[in-house]
Amino acid sequence: MSAARSDILRQSLVISAVVFMVIAAMFGAGVFGGTPVQDLQNGALAADATILAPASRAFSIWSLIYLFMLAYTVWQALPAQRASDRQRRIGYPIAVTAVLNGAWLLAAQFTTLPLTVLTIVLLLVALGATMRLLVRHPPRTATESIFTDVTVGLHLGWVTLATVANITAWLTAEVAPESWSVVADVWGIAVLVAVVLIAAATAIGTRGRLAPALASAWGLIWIGVGRFSGEPESTPVAITAWIAAAIVVAVPLALWATGRRGELPRR
């Protein structure tokens, strides 16, 4: 296959993958006869189901992520991007993340909580690998950075939080004993500390890219709101989540301020 045909195929597959993701999202929002996500799995994925579930307004970030994904899809399809070496490296990985995103929504609709956990973990791994490629092959322009690094970064940062929430939903609904609620606050705080460590490692690994931190912090803020003003109520978890949000954003800002971002060599 010639390089030109291979590039067109890549661009077409990215378009197809993102269209699939958007259709699945609409289905998950209750369009086309689908059941809204908060009502699936006996309510295990609802905003008031677990100690680490973000308040419902947190999920509005998906609209922003989808907007960036659609913008990337149009941009990467332009003739000027067809033979881009960077697009040749990241086009297929981004398509994989779009497919897994849509697959999670279908898994939530039609399968079981353990399969949703497996799917979202695969999505997190795919996003992490894609972000790593972007770091190793830095953008040449600010425009390219917005369409690629910001898009993947927002997706990665939010899915990091969503993975924690999804695993917690599964454990709470199907694994944890009745006594779980007695130590829920302690367990929730411990997990939030782990989230901070993961987010800090992400900031270092992505050389201070801010988008993942902002998306993770958004989720943490709304976990705090959910626990402070909703059910299950937990002031300790709410305060910890808000502190965690501040730390998550502070780490990449500190890397920028101290000039310790560095860059990985191109390969």
Short mmCIF file of C-alpha atoms in Angstrom, two decimals:
data_model
loop_
_atom_site.label_atom_id
_atom_site.label_comp_id
_atom_site.label_asym_id
_atom_site.label_seq_id
_atom_site.Cartn_x
_atom_site.Cartn_y
_atom_site.Cartn_z
CA MET A 1 0.00 0.00 0.00
CA SER A 2 1.39 3.41 -0.91
CA ALA A 3 2.10 5.98 1.78
CA ALA A 4 -0.69 8.22 0.48
CA ARG A 5 -3.28 5.43 0.62
CA SER A 6 -2.06 4.36 4.06
CA ASP A 7 -2.44 7.91 5.35
CA ILE A 8 -5.95 8.23 3.95
CA LEU A 9 -6.86 4.92 5.57
CA ARG A 10 -5.55 6.18 8.92
CA GLN A 11 -7.51 9.40 8.65
CA SER A 12 -10.66 7.49 7.71
CA LEU A 13 -10.32 5.07 10.60
CA VAL A 14 -9.92 7.95 13.05
CA ILE A 15 -13.12 9.49 11.69
CA SER A 16 -14.96 6.17 11.96
CA ALA A 17 -13.75 5.56 15.52
CA VAL A 18 -14.81 8.98 16.75
CA VAL A 19 -18.21 8.70 15.04
CA PHE A 20 -18.69 5.37 16.82
CA MET A 21 -17.75 7.03 20.13
CA VAL A 22 -20.23 9.86 19.63
CA ILE A 23 -23.06 7.51 18.67
CA ALA A 24 -22.33 5.38 21.74
CA ALA A 25 -22.32 8.54 23.89
CA MET A 26 -25.71 9.58 22.54
CA PHE A 27 -27.00 6.09 23.27
CA GLY A 28 -25.59 6.36 26.80
CA ALA A 29 -27.37 9.68 27.24
CA GLY A 30 -30.70 8.01 26.55
CA VAL A 31 -30.97 8.87 22.86
CA PHE A 32 -31.81 6.06 20.40
CA GLY A 33 -33.57 4.16 23.18
CA GLY A 34 -30.55 3.80 25.46
CA THR A 35 -30.75 3.96 29.24
CA PRO A 36 -28.96 6.91 30.87
CA VAL A 37 -25.72 5.83 32.53
CA GLN A 38 -26.85 6.83 36.03
CA ASP A 39 -29.71 4.34 35.79
CA LEU A 40 -27.60 1.41 34.61
CA GLN A 41 -26.27 -1.50 36.67
CA ASN A 42 -28.97 -1.01 39.33
CA GLY A 43 -27.78 2.54 39.91
CA ALA A 44 -24.22 1.51 40.78
CA LEU A 45 -22.81 4.19 38.45
CA ALA A 46 -24.98 7.01 39.79
CA ALA A 47 -23.54 10.14 41.42
CA ASP A 48 -24.83 9.09 44.86
CA ALA A 49 -23.87 5.43 44.68
CA THR A 50 -20.42 5.45 46.35
CA ILE A 51 -18.12 7.50 48.53
CA LEU A 52 -15.97 8.41 45.51
CA ALA A 53 -18.65 9.17 42.93
CA PRO A 54 -18.42 12.73 41.57
CA ALA A 55 -21.54 14.88 41.69
CA SER A 56 -23.59 14.62 38.51
CA ARG A 57 -22.49 17.99 37.10
CA ALA A 58 -18.91 16.69 36.94
CA PHE A 59 -19.85 14.59 33.93
CA SER A 60 -20.43 17.68 31.83
CA ILE A 61 -16.70 17.47 31.11
CA TRP A 62 -17.54 14.73 28.61
CA SER A 63 -19.07 17.40 26.36
CA LEU A 64 -15.72 19.23 26.35
CA ILE A 65 -13.77 16.03 25.70
CA TYR A 66 -16.07 15.07 22.82
CA LEU A 67 -15.76 18.58 21.40
CA PHE A 68 -11.98 18.33 21.42
CA MET A 69 -12.11 14.83 19.94
CA LEU A 70 -14.34 16.04 17.11
CA ALA A 71 -12.05 19.03 16.53
CA TYR A 72 -9.04 16.71 16.38
CA THR A 73 -10.87 14.42 13.97
CA VAL A 74 -11.57 17.25 11.55
CA TRP A 75 -8.06 18.70 11.91
CA GLN A 76 -6.25 15.39 11.38
CA ALA A 77 -8.35 14.78 8.25
CA LEU A 78 -7.02 17.90 6.55
CA PRO A 79 -4.65 17.30 3.62
CA ALA A 80 -1.91 19.20 5.47
CA GLN A 81 -1.90 16.53 8.20
CA ARG A 82 -2.05 13.54 5.89
CA ALA A 83 1.68 12.89 5.75
CA SER A 84 2.53 14.26 9.20
CA ASP A 85 5.01 11.97 10.96
CA ARG A 86 3.38 12.74 14.31
CA GLN A 87 -0.08 11.89 13.01
CA ARG A 88 1.24 8.66 11.58
CA ARG A 89 2.41 7.76 15.08
CA ILE A 90 -0.65 8.81 17.09
CA GLY A 91 -3.61 8.51 14.69
CA TYR A 92 -4.27 4.84 15.30
CA PRO A 93 -3.72 5.04 19.09
CA ILE A 94 -6.20 7.90 19.35
CA ALA A 95 -8.67 5.88 17.30
CA VAL A 96 -8.25 3.01 19.77
CA THR A 97 -9.07 5.33 22.68
CA ALA A 98 -12.22 6.50 20.89
CA VAL A 99 -13.36 2.91 20.29
CA LEU A 100 -12.70 1.93 23.92
CA ASN A 101 -14.58 5.03 25.09
CA GLY A 102 -17.63 3.95 23.11
CA ALA A 103 -17.14 0.33 24.15
CA TRP A 104 -17.36 1.31 27.83
CA LEU A 105 -20.77 2.87 27.26
CA LEU A 106 -21.98 -0.25 25.48
CA ALA A 107 -20.51 -2.44 28.23
CA ALA A 108 -22.39 -0.40 30.83
CA GLN A 109 -25.61 -0.76 28.80
CA PHE A 110 -25.47 -4.45 28.01
CA THR A 111 -22.94 -6.29 30.18
CA THR A 112 -21.75 -6.34 33.80
CA LEU A 113 -19.87 -4.07 36.19
CA PRO A 114 -16.67 -6.17 36.05
CA LEU A 115 -16.62 -5.78 32.26
CA THR A 116 -17.03 -2.02 32.58
CA VAL A 117 -14.01 -2.03 34.91
CA LEU A 118 -11.97 -4.04 32.42
CA THR A 119 -12.96 -1.72 29.58
CA ILE A 120 -12.16 1.49 31.42
CA VAL A 121 -8.81 0.12 32.60
CA LEU A 122 -7.96 -0.71 28.98
CA LEU A 123 -9.02 2.81 28.00
CA LEU A 124 -6.79 4.30 30.71
CA VAL A 125 -3.83 2.23 29.53
CA ALA A 126 -4.46 3.23 25.90
CA LEU A 127 -4.67 6.91 26.84
CA GLY A 128 -1.49 6.67 28.88
CA ALA A 129 0.37 5.04 25.99
CA THR A 130 -0.95 7.65 23.56
CA MET A 131 0.11 10.47 25.88
CA ARG A 132 3.56 8.92 26.13
CA LEU A 133 3.88 8.99 22.35
CA LEU A 134 2.89 12.65 22.32
CA VAL A 135 5.52 13.44 24.94
CA ARG A 136 8.25 11.60 23.04
CA HIS A 137 7.32 13.41 19.84
CA PRO A 138 6.53 16.99 20.91
CA PRO A 139 4.24 19.24 18.87
CA ARG A 140 5.84 21.70 16.48
CA THR A 141 3.16 24.38 16.85
CA ALA A 142 0.70 25.62 19.47
CA THR A 143 -2.17 24.63 17.18
CA GLU A 144 -0.92 21.06 17.00
CA SER A 145 -0.56 20.99 20.78
CA ILE A 146 -4.18 22.06 21.26
CA PHE A 147 -5.61 19.53 18.82
CA THR A 148 -3.52 16.62 20.09
CA ASP A 149 -1.92 17.04 23.52
CA VAL A 150 -4.82 18.94 25.10
CA THR A 151 -7.37 16.54 23.62
CA VAL A 152 -5.64 13.42 24.87
CA GLY A 153 -4.64 15.10 28.13
CA LEU A 154 -8.20 16.02 29.08
CA HIS A 155 -9.37 12.52 28.19
CA LEU A 156 -6.56 10.93 30.23
CA GLY A 157 -7.06 13.13 33.28
CA TRP A 158 -10.80 12.52 33.46
CA VAL A 159 -10.57 8.78 32.78
CA THR A 160 -8.05 8.50 35.61
CA LEU A 161 -10.77 9.70 37.99
CA ALA A 162 -13.48 7.75 36.18
CA THR A 163 -11.50 4.54 36.59
CA VAL A 164 -11.31 5.08 40.34
CA ALA A 165 -15.04 5.79 40.47
CA ASN A 166 -15.86 2.75 38.30
CA ILE A 167 -13.76 0.36 40.39
CA THR A 168 -15.30 1.77 43.56
CA ALA A 169 -18.79 1.26 42.12
CA TRP A 170 -18.02 -2.37 41.33
CA LEU A 171 -16.47 -3.07 44.74
CA THR A 172 -19.31 -1.35 46.58
CA ALA A 173 -22.08 -3.06 44.61
CA GLU A 174 -20.73 -6.59 44.25
CA VAL A 175 -17.66 -7.25 46.39
CA ALA A 176 -17.61 -5.26 49.63
CA PRO A 177 -19.30 -6.70 52.73
CA GLU A 178 -21.97 -4.87 54.71
CA SER A 179 -19.30 -3.58 57.10
CA TRP A 180 -17.77 -1.59 54.20
CA SER A 181 -19.67 1.55 55.22
CA VAL A 182 -17.99 1.61 58.64
CA VAL A 183 -14.56 2.27 57.11
CA ALA A 184 -15.74 4.05 53.96
CA ASP A 185 -14.25 7.40 54.97
CA VAL A 186 -10.83 5.93 55.71
CA TRP A 187 -10.85 3.91 52.52
CA GLY A 188 -12.01 6.90 50.47
CA ILE A 189 -9.26 9.15 51.84
CA ALA A 190 -6.63 6.48 51.17
CA VAL A 191 -7.76 6.16 47.56
CA LEU A 192 -7.69 9.95 47.09
CA VAL A 193 -4.11 10.00 48.34
CA ALA A 194 -3.30 7.34 45.73
CA VAL A 195 -5.01 9.46 43.07
CA VAL A 196 -2.78 12.40 43.98
CA LEU A 197 0.32 10.21 43.62
CA ILE A 198 -0.87 8.92 40.25
CA ALA A 199 -1.66 12.43 39.04
CA ALA A 200 1.73 13.68 40.21
CA ALA A 201 3.43 10.85 38.35
CA THR A 202 1.38 11.73 35.27
CA ALA A 203 2.45 15.37 35.50
CA ILE A 204 6.11 14.36 35.72
CA GLY A 205 5.76 11.75 32.98
CA THR A 206 4.04 14.21 30.65
CA ARG A 207 6.62 16.93 31.30
CA GLY A 208 4.22 19.25 33.07
CA ARG A 209 1.30 19.12 30.67
CA LEU A 210 -1.57 20.83 32.41
CA ALA A 211 -4.62 19.32 30.67
CA PRO A 212 -4.53 15.94 32.51
CA ALA A 213 -4.18 17.71 35.85
CA LEU A 214 -7.07 20.08 35.15
CA ALA A 215 -9.40 17.23 34.16
CA SER A 216 -8.45 15.17 37.23
CA ALA A 217 -8.83 18.21 39.49
CA TRP A 218 -12.28 18.86 38.01
CA GLY A 219 -13.35 15.36 39.01
CA LEU A 220 -11.85 15.70 42.48
CA ILE A 221 -13.64 19.00 43.07
CA TRP A 222 -16.96 17.39 42.22
CA ILE A 223 -16.24 14.38 44.40
CA GLY A 224 -15.88 16.92 47.19
CA VAL A 225 -19.14 18.64 46.24
CA GLY A 226 -20.93 15.30 46.10
CA ARG A 227 -19.73 14.24 49.54
CA PHE A 228 -20.31 17.64 51.14
CA SER A 229 -23.81 18.32 49.88
CA GLY A 230 -25.14 14.96 48.73
CA GLU A 231 -25.32 11.29 49.64
CA PRO A 232 -23.36 9.46 50.86
CA GLU A 233 -22.26 12.47 52.91
CA SER A 234 -18.66 12.60 54.16
CA THR A 235 -17.03 15.85 55.16
CA PRO A 236 -13.56 14.23 55.61
CA VAL A 237 -13.65 12.82 52.09
CA ALA A 238 -14.94 16.13 50.69
CA ILE A 239 -12.12 18.13 52.28
CA THR A 240 -9.53 15.58 51.19
CA ALA A 241 -10.85 15.67 47.63
CA TRP A 242 -10.58 19.47 47.49
CA ILE A 243 -7.05 19.43 48.88
CA ALA A 244 -6.18 16.71 46.38
CA ALA A 245 -7.52 18.85 43.52
CA ALA A 246 -5.26 21.73 44.55
CA ILE A 247 -2.20 19.48 44.76
CA VAL A 248 -2.92 17.83 41.42
CA VAL A 249 -2.87 21.22 39.67
CA ALA A 250 0.04 22.52 41.72
CA VAL A 251 2.44 19.77 40.59
CA PRO A 252 2.58 20.62 36.85
CA LEU A 253 2.58 24.34 37.68
CA ALA A 254 5.57 23.75 39.94
CA LEU A 255 7.36 21.90 37.15
CA TRP A 256 6.79 24.88 34.85
CA ALA A 257 7.82 27.41 37.50
CA THR A 258 11.04 25.61 38.37
CA GLY A 259 11.97 24.79 34.78
CA ARG A 260 12.15 21.08 35.55
CA ARG A 261 9.86 19.90 32.78
CA GLY A 262 12.62 18.67 30.50
CA GLU A 263 11.91 16.86 27.26
CA LEU A 264 12.31 13.27 26.21
CA PRO A 265 14.42 12.62 23.13
CA ARG A 266 12.56 11.96 19.87
CA ARG A 267 12.56 8.38 18.68
#
